[in-house]
């Protein structure tokens, strides 16, 4: 079992920046990929950014060039830097991880472990 705990959400104005962090309860060497997902009210949960075991990253078209996923292997931490935020980025953001040997990038249905979520609100 893997526990994930997000932090760093909040309220930010359009055009602003926010950084999310995720504490992972085990080291990444025994995991597959890690990801950030989000879910806005009335919408399905969607992938925002994914990082594979080799460090390969995949971004949703809507956030590419504005968001950056990264991790600190020594600290078992996953991050999401969000710049130039827009009102449509408002959602609950979830940190997630996948078992080894699963297809990359992962899908919502095949993601194994989830954090509790952190609210990000972009509003003037």
Short mmCIF file of C-alpha atoms in Angstrom, two decimals:
data_model
loop_
_atom_site.label_atom_id
_atom_site.label_comp_id
_atom_site.label_asym_id
_atom_site.label_seq_id
_atom_site.Cartn_x
_atom_site.Cartn_y
_atom_site.Cartn_z
CA UNK A 1 0.00 0.00 0.00
CA UNK A 2 1.18 3.52 -0.84
CA UNK A 3 -0.03 6.67 0.90
CA UNK A 4 0.08 10.02 -0.89
CA UNK A 5 -0.57 13.38 0.75
CA UNK A 6 -0.95 16.60 -1.23
CA UNK A 7 -0.32 20.13 0.02
CA UNK A 8 -0.07 23.60 -1.45
CA UNK A 9 -3.51 24.26 -2.86
CA UNK A 10 -5.32 27.53 -2.38
CA UNK A 11 -6.77 30.62 -3.99
CA UNK A 12 -4.79 32.48 -6.64
CA UNK A 13 -5.58 35.22 -9.12
CA UNK A 14 -5.55 34.58 -12.87
CA UNK A 15 -2.02 34.76 -14.18
CA UNK A 16 -0.59 33.76 -10.83
CA UNK A 17 1.43 30.73 -9.79
CA UNK A 18 0.98 27.92 -7.31
CA UNK A 19 3.13 24.95 -6.37
CA UNK A 20 1.67 21.64 -5.24
CA UNK A 21 3.62 19.02 -3.29
CA UNK A 22 2.92 15.36 -2.67
CA UNK A 23 4.54 13.23 -0.01
CA UNK A 24 4.82 9.58 -1.04
CA UNK A 25 5.09 6.93 1.67
CA UNK A 26 7.66 4.80 -0.16
CA UNK A 27 10.60 5.35 -2.45
CA UNK A 28 10.00 5.64 -6.15
CA UNK A 29 12.23 2.71 -7.08
CA UNK A 30 9.38 0.29 -6.41
CA UNK A 31 6.77 2.27 -8.30
CA UNK A 32 5.81 2.81 -11.89
CA UNK A 33 4.86 6.31 -12.97
CA UNK A 34 3.50 9.15 -10.86
CA UNK A 35 0.92 11.69 -11.92
CA UNK A 36 -1.20 14.68 -11.12
CA UNK A 37 -4.88 14.55 -11.98
CA UNK A 38 -7.64 17.09 -11.48
CA UNK A 39 -11.39 17.10 -11.26
CA UNK A 40 -13.61 20.14 -11.61
CA UNK A 41 -17.26 20.12 -10.48
CA UNK A 42 -19.42 18.29 -13.00
CA UNK A 43 -16.40 17.02 -14.92
CA UNK A 44 -14.61 13.71 -15.06
CA UNK A 45 -11.21 13.33 -13.47
CA UNK A 46 -8.48 14.06 -16.01
CA UNK A 47 -4.76 13.63 -16.25
CA UNK A 48 -2.75 16.84 -15.95
CA UNK A 49 0.87 15.67 -15.91
CA UNK A 50 2.66 12.34 -15.69
CA UNK A 51 6.28 11.38 -15.04
CA UNK A 52 7.59 7.92 -15.83
CA UNK A 53 10.30 5.87 -14.15
CA UNK A 54 12.89 7.18 -16.61
CA UNK A 55 11.80 10.78 -16.10
CA UNK A 56 9.77 11.03 -19.29
CA UNK A 57 6.96 13.54 -18.86
CA UNK A 58 3.56 13.87 -20.52
CA UNK A 59 1.27 16.87 -20.19
CA UNK A 60 -2.34 17.57 -21.06
CA UNK A 61 -2.61 19.98 -23.99
CA UNK A 62 -4.42 22.48 -21.78
CA UNK A 63 -1.46 22.85 -19.38
CA UNK A 64 1.59 22.22 -21.57
CA UNK A 65 4.03 25.11 -21.28
CA UNK A 66 2.44 26.35 -18.05
CA UNK A 67 2.72 23.38 -15.67
CA UNK A 68 5.81 21.37 -14.74
CA UNK A 69 5.86 18.01 -12.98
CA UNK A 70 8.99 17.01 -11.08
CA UNK A 71 10.10 14.79 -8.22
CA UNK A 72 12.79 14.49 -5.59
CA UNK A 73 13.84 10.86 -5.39
CA UNK A 74 15.77 11.36 -2.16
CA UNK A 75 12.79 12.89 -0.37
CA UNK A 76 10.03 10.75 -1.96
CA UNK A 77 8.31 13.94 -3.08
CA UNK A 78 6.31 14.76 -6.21
CA UNK A 79 5.68 18.35 -7.31
CA UNK A 80 3.52 20.32 -9.71
CA UNK A 81 4.54 23.88 -10.51
CA UNK A 82 1.64 25.78 -12.04
CA UNK A 83 2.25 29.12 -13.76
CA UNK A 84 0.00 31.52 -15.63
CA UNK A 85 -3.04 29.97 -13.99
CA UNK A 86 -6.44 30.39 -15.59
CA UNK A 87 -9.95 30.17 -14.11
CA UNK A 88 -10.46 26.93 -16.00
CA UNK A 89 -7.63 25.38 -13.96
CA UNK A 90 -9.91 25.50 -10.91
CA UNK A 91 -10.34 21.95 -9.64
CA UNK A 92 -9.40 19.48 -6.95
CA UNK A 93 -5.90 18.24 -7.76
CA UNK A 94 -4.88 14.68 -6.92
CA UNK A 95 -1.46 13.13 -6.62
CA UNK A 96 -1.34 9.53 -7.84
CA UNK A 97 0.97 6.60 -8.40
CA UNK A 98 0.91 3.42 -10.46
CA UNK A 99 2.36 -0.05 -9.95
CA UNK A 100 5.36 -1.09 -11.99
CA UNK A 101 4.95 -2.59 -15.47
CA UNK A 102 1.66 -0.89 -16.23
CA UNK A 103 1.28 1.00 -19.52
CA UNK A 104 2.60 4.57 -19.74
CA UNK A 105 1.05 7.05 -19.52
CA UNK A 106 -1.51 5.74 -17.05
CA UNK A 107 -5.26 6.23 -17.23
CA UNK A 108 -7.59 7.09 -14.38
CA UNK A 109 -8.99 3.56 -14.37
CA UNK A 110 -5.55 1.95 -14.10
CA UNK A 111 -4.09 4.24 -11.44
CA UNK A 112 -3.51 2.37 -8.21
CA UNK A 113 -3.02 4.90 -5.43
CA UNK A 114 -4.52 8.33 -4.86
CA UNK A 115 -4.06 11.22 -2.49
CA UNK A 116 -7.01 12.88 -0.81
CA UNK A 117 -6.89 15.90 -3.13
CA UNK A 118 -6.20 19.59 -2.67
CA UNK A 119 -8.39 22.45 -3.92
CA UNK A 120 -6.98 24.96 -6.39
CA UNK A 121 -9.17 27.97 -7.12
CA UNK A 122 -8.22 30.54 -9.74
CA UNK A 123 -10.36 33.62 -9.40
CA UNK A 124 -10.09 37.40 -9.33
#
